[in-house]
Amino acid sequence: QVQLVESGGGLVQAGGSLRLSCLASGRTFSSSAMGWFRQAPGKEREFVAAISWSGSSTAYADSVKGRFTISRDRVQNTVYLRINSLKPEDTAVYYCAANSRAGFVNTYSSPHQYDYWGQGTQVTVSS
C-alpha cells in the first residue's frame, strides 16, 4: 500500500514558479515509479511528468518540457514537481500517482498504469 499527499499548490502570477510535493508513506514507495498528472475543469486528466523508481529515468509531456522538473528524495519519501514560467493554461488540479509494480528504470505516462493516487493540489495561474 502507498498513501500519497500532495502540497505546494496555490495562486501565482504568470511567469512565476511553484514546487509541488508529494509525500508518500508505505513500504513500497521506494520501489514505485511515480508520476504527476493534472486535470483542468472540463478536461481529461493528462500526463505531466514521471520518474522511475531508480530515479535514473524521467519523462515529460511535450507541453511542459523545459519548464517542469520531476525529482524524488528517497530519504524524505517525497516526489517533487518544480514548475517554472507558469502559464494560465497550467491551471489545474495536480495529482501525484504511484506504480508499485514498476520496472527499475521504467516511466509511465498513462493514468491506467498507476495504482495509487493522491487527493490533488490546486494550481491557479493568473494572467
mmCIF file of C-alpha atoms in Angstrom:
data_model
loop_
_atom_site.group_PDB
_atom_site.id
_atom_site.type_symbol
_atom_site.label_atom_id
_atom_site.label_comp_id
_atom_site.label_asym_id
_atom_site.label_seq_id
_atom_site.Cartn_x
_atom_site.Cartn_y
_atom_site.Cartn_z
ATOM 1 C CA GLN A 1 0.000 0.000 0.000
ATOM 2 C CA VAL A 2 1.150 3.541 -0.756
ATOM 3 C CA GLN A 3 -0.521 6.668 0.582
ATOM 4 C CA LEU A 4 0.140 9.942 -1.211
ATOM 5 C CA VAL A 5 -0.404 13.517 -0.029
ATOM 6 C CA GLU A 6 0.258 16.465 -2.347
ATOM 7 C CA SER A 7 1.021 20.002 -1.254
ATOM 8 C CA GLY A 8 2.503 23.208 -2.584
ATOM 9 C CA GLY A 9 -0.238 24.418 -4.882
ATOM 10 C CA GLY A 10 -1.618 27.925 -4.821
ATOM 11 C CA LEU A 11 -2.417 31.069 -6.739
ATOM 12 C CA VAL A 12 0.510 32.537 -8.659
ATOM 13 C CA GLN A 13 1.005 35.073 -11.408
ATOM 14 C CA ALA A 14 2.025 34.047 -14.880
ATOM 15 C CA GLY A 15 5.785 33.706 -15.108
ATOM 16 C CA GLY A 16 6.082 32.611 -11.501
ATOM 17 C CA SER A 17 7.262 29.319 -10.059
ATOM 18 C CA LEU A 18 5.998 26.656 -7.712
ATOM 19 C CA ARG A 19 7.306 23.452 -6.223
ATOM 20 C CA LEU A 20 4.749 20.756 -5.631
ATOM 21 C CA SER A 21 5.494 17.986 -3.166
ATOM 22 C CA CYS A 22 4.065 14.513 -2.842
ATOM 23 C CA LEU A 23 4.736 12.846 0.482
ATOM 24 C CA ALA A 24 4.445 9.079 0.314
ATOM 25 C CA SER A 25 4.023 6.527 3.027
ATOM 26 C CA GLY A 26 4.006 2.778 2.759
ATOM 27 C CA ARG A 27 6.740 0.223 2.369
ATOM 28 C CA THR A 28 6.546 0.000 -1.415
ATOM 29 C CA PHE A 29 7.276 3.663 -2.141
ATOM 30 C CA SER A 30 10.986 3.129 -2.673
ATOM 31 C CA SER A 31 10.283 0.633 -5.447
ATOM 32 C CA SER A 32 7.440 2.591 -7.035
ATOM 33 C CA ALA A 33 7.622 4.619 -10.192
ATOM 34 C CA MET A 34 5.970 7.979 -9.655
ATOM 35 C CA GLY A 35 4.053 10.349 -11.866
ATOM 36 C CA TRP A 36 2.375 13.728 -11.883
ATOM 37 C CA PHE A 37 -0.862 14.343 -13.744
ATOM 38 C CA ARG A 38 -3.145 17.343 -13.954
ATOM 39 C CA GLN A 39 -6.793 17.931 -14.674
ATOM 40 C CA ALA A 40 -8.310 21.245 -15.680
ATOM 41 C CA PRO A 41 -12.056 21.901 -15.397
ATOM 42 C CA GLY A 42 -13.965 20.128 -18.139
ATOM 43 C CA LYS A 43 -10.874 18.313 -19.408
ATOM 44 C CA GLU A 44 -9.428 14.830 -19.175
ATOM 45 C CA ARG A 45 -6.677 14.053 -16.699
ATOM 46 C CA GLU A 46 -3.387 14.445 -18.549
ATOM 47 C CA PHE A 47 0.143 13.236 -18.012
ATOM 48 C CA VAL A 48 2.699 15.813 -16.899
ATOM 49 C CA ALA A 49 5.867 14.038 -15.738
ATOM 50 C CA ALA A 50 7.152 10.700 -14.471
ATOM 51 C CA ILE A 51 10.207 9.312 -12.734
ATOM 52 C CA SER A 52 11.385 5.728 -12.435
ATOM 53 C CA TRP A 53 11.765 4.070 -9.071
ATOM 54 C CA SER A 54 15.515 4.130 -9.544
ATOM 55 C CA GLY A 55 15.329 7.866 -10.203
ATOM 56 C CA SER A 56 17.527 7.394 -13.254
ATOM 57 C CA SER A 57 14.785 7.954 -15.830
ATOM 58 C CA THR A 58 12.350 10.817 -16.278
ATOM 59 C CA ALA A 59 9.720 11.646 -18.855
ATOM 60 C CA TYR A 60 7.705 14.772 -19.609
ATOM 61 C CA ALA A 61 4.721 15.799 -21.645
ATOM 62 C CA ASP A 62 5.758 17.908 -24.630
ATOM 63 C CA SER A 63 3.732 20.836 -23.314
ATOM 64 C CA VAL A 64 5.841 21.121 -20.166
ATOM 65 C CA LYS A 65 9.339 20.164 -21.318
ATOM 66 C CA GLY A 66 11.904 22.707 -20.282
ATOM 67 C CA ARG A 67 9.628 24.233 -17.618
ATOM 68 C CA PHE A 68 8.803 21.296 -15.326
ATOM 69 C CA THR A 69 11.276 19.149 -13.413
ATOM 70 C CA ILE A 70 10.390 15.983 -11.531
ATOM 71 C CA SER A 71 12.650 14.599 -8.819
ATOM 72 C CA ARG A 72 12.465 12.259 -5.854
ATOM 73 C CA ASP A 73 14.070 12.087 -2.437
ATOM 74 C CA ARG A 74 14.130 8.565 -1.040
ATOM 75 C CA VAL A 75 15.155 9.674 2.422
ATOM 76 C CA GLN A 76 12.230 12.105 2.647
ATOM 77 C CA ASN A 77 9.855 9.729 0.810
ATOM 78 C CA THR A 78 8.892 12.646 -1.369
ATOM 79 C CA VAL A 79 8.478 13.353 -5.052
ATOM 80 C CA TYR A 80 8.712 16.919 -6.258
ATOM 81 C CA LEU A 81 7.499 18.791 -9.303
ATOM 82 C CA ARG A 82 9.240 22.076 -9.906
ATOM 83 C CA ILE A 83 7.251 24.338 -12.220
ATOM 84 C CA ASN A 84 8.853 27.421 -13.763
ATOM 85 C CA SER A 85 7.492 30.074 -16.110
ATOM 86 C CA LEU A 86 3.919 29.287 -15.173
ATOM 87 C CA LYS A 87 1.238 29.966 -17.756
ATOM 88 C CA PRO A 88 -2.532 30.395 -17.295
ATOM 89 C CA GLU A 89 -3.010 27.117 -19.181
ATOM 90 C CA ASP A 90 -1.137 25.332 -16.375
ATOM 91 C CA THR A 91 -4.135 25.984 -14.129
ATOM 92 C CA ALA A 92 -5.403 22.606 -12.936
ATOM 93 C CA VAL A 93 -5.558 20.208 -10.043
ATOM 94 C CA TYR A 94 -2.242 18.375 -9.917
ATOM 95 C CA TYR A 95 -2.208 14.745 -8.816
ATOM 96 C CA CYS A 96 0.624 12.525 -7.709
ATOM 97 C CA ALA A 97 0.451 8.819 -8.551
ATOM 98 C CA ALA A 98 2.424 5.662 -7.819
ATOM 99 C CA ASN A 99 3.009 2.482 -9.802
ATOM 100 C CA SER A 100 4.048 -0.094 -7.218
ATOM 101 C CA ARG A 101 4.834 -2.816 -9.765
ATOM 102 C CA ALA A 102 7.217 -0.748 -11.856
ATOM 103 C CA GLY A 103 10.369 -1.812 -13.620
ATOM 104 C CA PHE A 104 13.649 -0.414 -12.325
ATOM 105 C CA VAL A 105 14.121 2.241 -14.986
ATOM 106 C CA ASN A 106 10.657 2.478 -16.487
ATOM 107 C CA THR A 107 8.483 5.563 -16.544
ATOM 108 C CA TYR A 108 4.767 5.514 -17.212
ATOM 109 C CA SER A 109 2.566 8.122 -18.879
ATOM 110 C CA SER A 110 -0.895 6.565 -18.796
ATOM 111 C CA PRO A 111 -3.084 7.072 -15.723
ATOM 112 C CA HIS A 112 -4.170 3.429 -16.098
ATOM 113 C CA GLN A 113 -0.623 2.346 -15.248
ATOM 114 C CA TYR A 114 -0.830 3.805 -11.744
ATOM 115 C CA ASP A 115 -2.499 2.092 -8.814
ATOM 116 C CA TYR A 116 -2.290 4.761 -6.106
ATOM 117 C CA TRP A 117 -3.334 8.408 -6.264
ATOM 118 C CA GLY A 118 -3.233 11.426 -4.013
ATOM 119 C CA GLN A 119 -6.107 13.817 -3.452
ATOM 120 C CA GLY A 120 -4.619 16.581 -5.608
ATOM 121 C CA THR A 121 -3.426 20.129 -5.089
ATOM 122 C CA GLN A 122 -4.859 23.133 -6.924
ATOM 123 C CA VAL A 123 -2.608 25.344 -9.026
ATOM 124 C CA THR A 124 -4.131 28.552 -10.343
ATOM 125 C CA VAL A 125 -2.149 30.874 -12.607
ATOM 126 C CA SER A 126 -3.410 34.401 -13.142
ATOM 127 C CA SER A 127 -2.558 36.360 -16.273
#
